[in-house]
Short mmCIF file of C-alpha atoms in Angstrom, two decimals:
data_model
loop_
_atom_site.label_atom_id
_atom_site.label_comp_id
_atom_site.label_asym_id
_atom_site.label_seq_id
_atom_site.Cartn_x
_atom_site.Cartn_y
_atom_site.Cartn_z
CA MET A 14 53.65 16.75 -0.69
CA SER A 15 51.33 17.41 -3.63
CA ARG A 16 51.29 13.68 -4.42
CA TRP A 17 49.80 12.97 -0.96
CA VAL A 18 47.18 15.69 -1.37
CA THR A 19 46.25 14.33 -4.81
CA THR A 20 46.08 10.82 -3.39
CA ALA A 21 43.90 11.92 -0.45
CA ILE A 22 41.54 13.83 -2.76
CA ALA A 23 41.30 10.88 -5.16
CA LEU A 24 40.60 8.45 -2.30
CA ALA A 25 37.99 10.78 -0.78
CA ALA A 26 36.30 11.24 -4.18
CA THR A 27 36.27 7.47 -4.75
CA PHE A 28 34.82 6.86 -1.28
CA LEU A 29 32.11 9.52 -1.68
CA GLY A 30 31.25 8.34 -5.19
CA GLY A 31 30.91 4.76 -3.98
CA TRP A 32 28.80 5.87 -1.02
CA TRP A 33 26.49 7.90 -3.30
CA LEU A 34 26.12 5.05 -5.80
CA GLY A 35 25.48 2.60 -2.95
CA GLN A 36 22.70 4.80 -1.58
CA TYR A 37 21.12 5.05 -5.03
CA VAL A 38 21.32 1.33 -5.80
CA SER A 39 20.15 0.01 -2.41
CA ARG A 40 17.28 2.46 -1.91
CA PRO A 41 14.02 0.53 -1.33
CA GLU A 42 11.26 1.08 -3.85
CA ILE A 43 7.65 1.38 -2.67
CA VAL A 44 4.91 0.52 -5.14
CA GLU A 45 1.26 1.31 -4.40
CA ARG A 46 -1.57 -0.46 -6.18
CA VAL A 47 -5.19 0.62 -5.68
CA ARG A 48 -7.83 -1.96 -6.54
CA VAL A 49 -11.58 -1.18 -6.41
CA GLU A 50 -13.73 -4.28 -6.15
CA THR A 51 -17.46 -3.83 -6.84
CA VAL A 52 -19.71 -6.26 -4.98
CA PHE A 53 -23.36 -6.50 -6.08
CA TYR A 54 -25.99 -7.83 -3.66
CA GLU A 55 -29.45 -8.57 -5.11
CA ARG A 56 -32.35 -9.01 -2.69
CA PRO A 57 -30.35 -9.95 0.40
CA GLN A 58 -32.18 -11.65 3.26
CA PRO A 59 -32.62 -9.62 6.45
CA PHE A 60 -31.11 -10.99 9.63
CA ALA A 61 -33.37 -8.96 11.96
CA VAL A 62 -36.95 -7.67 11.65
CA THR A 63 -38.46 -5.23 14.13
CA GLU A 64 -42.01 -3.90 14.05
CA ARG A 65 -43.69 -1.15 16.05
CA LEU A 66 -47.07 0.50 15.86
CA VAL A 67 -47.18 4.17 14.85
CA ALA A 68 -50.23 6.47 14.95
CA VAL A 69 -50.61 8.64 11.83
CA ASN A 70 -53.26 11.15 10.76
CA VAL A 71 -54.90 10.31 7.42
CA PRO A 72 -57.29 12.81 5.75
CA ARG A 73 -60.89 11.64 5.96
CA MET A 74 -62.18 11.44 2.40
CA LEU A 75 -65.13 10.05 0.59
CA PHE A 76 -63.94 7.47 -1.92
CA ALA A 77 -66.20 6.71 -4.87
CA PRO A 78 -65.74 5.29 -8.37
CA ALA A 79 -64.62 7.89 -10.90
CA ASP A 80 -67.63 7.38 -13.16
CA THR A 81 -70.09 8.34 -10.43
CA VAL A 82 -68.39 11.36 -8.89
CA ASP A 83 -66.86 14.34 -10.63
CA ARG A 84 -65.07 15.65 -7.57
CA THR A 85 -63.62 14.37 -4.30
CA VAL A 86 -65.39 15.54 -1.21
CA VAL A 87 -63.41 15.85 2.04
CA VAL A 88 -65.57 15.17 5.06
CA GLY A 89 -64.05 16.51 8.23
CA ASP A 90 -60.36 17.03 9.04
CA SER A 91 -58.55 13.70 9.45
CA VAL A 92 -58.71 10.32 11.12
CA GLN A 93 -56.00 8.83 13.24
CA ILE A 94 -55.08 5.28 12.28
CA THR A 95 -52.37 2.90 13.45
CA VAL A 96 -49.81 1.66 10.92
CA THR A 97 -47.06 -0.87 11.47
CA GLU A 98 -43.57 0.46 10.90
CA ARG A 99 -41.08 -2.29 10.01
CA THR A 100 -37.30 -2.09 10.38
CA LEU A 101 -35.22 -4.57 8.36
CA GLU A 102 -31.53 -5.03 9.07
CA TYR A 103 -29.12 -6.64 6.61
CA ARG A 104 -25.59 -7.62 7.50
CA ASP A 105 -22.64 -9.46 6.03
CA SER A 106 -18.93 -9.42 6.79
CA THR A 107 -18.57 -6.57 4.26
CA TYR A 108 -21.66 -4.39 4.85
CA TYR A 109 -24.50 -3.35 7.15
CA ALA A 110 -27.78 -1.83 5.91
CA ARG A 111 -31.04 -0.83 7.60
CA VAL A 112 -34.36 -0.08 5.90
CA VAL A 113 -37.39 1.42 7.68
CA GLY A 114 -40.88 1.87 6.24
CA PRO A 115 -44.62 1.38 6.81
CA VAL A 116 -46.45 -1.89 6.24
CA VAL A 117 -49.75 -1.45 4.44
CA GLY A 118 -51.36 -4.72 3.46
CA PRO A 119 -48.89 -6.84 1.49
CA MET A 120 -46.63 -3.84 0.83
CA GLY A 121 -43.71 -3.20 3.14
CA PRO A 122 -40.11 -1.98 3.10
CA ARG A 123 -37.49 -4.10 1.42
CA LEU A 124 -33.98 -3.70 0.14
CA ASP A 125 -33.94 -4.61 -3.55
CA TYR A 126 -30.20 -4.32 -4.16
CA PHE A 127 -27.13 -2.32 -3.33
CA GLU A 128 -23.47 -2.19 -4.36
CA THR A 129 -20.36 -1.72 -2.33
CA TYR A 130 -17.11 -0.37 -3.74
CA ASN A 131 -14.34 -1.83 -1.65
CA LYS A 132 -11.01 -0.11 -2.14
CA THR A 133 -7.88 -2.08 -1.39
CA VAL A 134 -4.53 -0.29 -1.21
CA GLU A 135 -1.53 -2.58 -1.41
CA ARG A 136 1.86 -1.21 -0.41
CA VAL A 137 4.68 -3.33 -1.68
CA GLN A 138 8.19 -2.47 -0.55
CA LEU A 139 10.83 -3.90 -2.83
CA VAL A 140 14.22 -4.05 -1.16
CA ARG A 141 17.11 -5.15 -3.30
CA GLU A 142 19.29 -7.82 -1.86
CA PRO A 143 22.99 -6.99 -1.72
CA TYR A 144 24.80 -8.15 -4.80
CA ALA A 145 26.96 -11.26 -4.52
CA TRP A 146 29.54 -10.12 -7.08
CA GLU A 147 31.13 -6.70 -7.50
CA LEU A 148 33.58 -5.47 -10.12
CA GLY A 149 34.94 -2.00 -10.58
CA PRO A 150 37.85 0.40 -10.76
CA ALA A 151 40.06 0.79 -7.71
CA LEU A 152 42.49 3.34 -6.40
CA GLY A 153 44.65 2.80 -3.35
CA ALA A 154 47.62 3.88 -1.33
CA TRP A 155 50.04 1.76 0.63
CA MET A 156 52.55 2.61 3.27
CA THR A 157 55.19 0.56 5.05
CA SER A 158 58.35 1.35 7.00
CA ASP A 159 60.27 0.81 3.71
CA GLY A 160 58.27 3.37 1.72
CA SER A 161 54.86 4.19 0.28
CA GLY A 162 53.08 4.24 -3.02
CA VAL A 163 49.86 4.78 -4.90
CA TRP A 164 48.26 2.28 -7.25
CA VAL A 165 45.45 2.33 -9.80
CA GLY A 166 43.64 -0.75 -11.08
CA ALA A 167 40.52 -2.86 -10.67
CA TYR A 168 38.93 -5.01 -7.99
CA ALA A 169 36.57 -7.98 -7.75
CA ARG A 170 34.60 -8.96 -4.64
CA ARG A 171 32.43 -11.97 -3.81
CA THR A 172 30.12 -11.78 -0.79
CA PHE A 173 28.82 -14.84 1.07
CA GLY A 174 26.43 -13.36 3.65
CA ARG A 175 28.72 -11.67 6.22
CA PHE A 176 31.90 -13.15 4.77
CA SER A 177 33.58 -11.54 1.74
CA VAL A 178 36.65 -12.19 -0.38
CA SER A 179 38.13 -9.55 -2.66
CA ALA A 180 41.07 -9.28 -5.00
CA SER A 181 42.64 -6.14 -6.43
CA ALA A 182 45.17 -5.70 -9.18
CA GLY A 183 46.76 -2.55 -10.52
CA TYR A 184 49.89 -0.64 -11.39
CA ASP A 185 52.12 1.37 -9.03
CA PRO A 186 53.62 4.23 -11.09
CA HIS A 187 56.08 5.16 -8.33
CA LYS A 188 57.67 1.71 -8.20
CA LYS A 189 56.87 1.12 -11.89
CA SER A 190 55.52 -2.34 -11.14
CA ALA A 191 52.29 -4.30 -10.96
CA PHE A 192 50.39 -4.41 -7.71
CA GLY A 193 48.16 -7.23 -6.41
CA GLN A 194 46.25 -7.83 -3.22
CA ILE A 195 43.87 -10.46 -1.82
CA GLU A 196 41.65 -9.69 1.15
CA ALA A 197 39.13 -11.66 3.22
CA GLY A 198 36.79 -10.17 5.80
CA VAL A 199 33.83 -10.81 8.07
CA ALA A 200 31.24 -8.09 8.76
CA LEU A 201 30.61 -7.75 12.48
CA TRP A 202 28.13 -4.88 12.17
CA ARG A 203 25.79 -3.73 9.39
CA LYS A 204 23.16 -1.05 9.03
#
């Protein structure tokens, strides 16, 4: 009876060890790469220009050359004048920008340059393909109407997609003889 218990424990340990190693080997690996790409735009051309008139209060002052006047004289409170306010819109497939400012003579708002820092995160999942060849130690038990036995040895397996062929060889200490087995199988379900 103790031989059967030992055999069952050895088979269970072999099964659990193989299951644990299989989980470790076939676990997918996820690699993340972060890439920051700097894009520099110098003096882009606007795609839309909008202007509107805005009334602003400007202090009324007496302007005179500096060599003739030693101080500035403010005459009255302020004068309301109309100034053009210009809106410039810039757009590309990677950015949108808007600039607003007054237009005074040849001076007006403009966007000289700007930079964008595009961040790209790549997630690569590496999944190992199942191995075509397997070699390893083997432990087994056999039972027929004529008797039973336990054997220890090695196995080799070759997998062709869902079809597999394996061979095992070992020694049966109960019968004191060599043991050999050839097996072929087709996987009907996988997870």
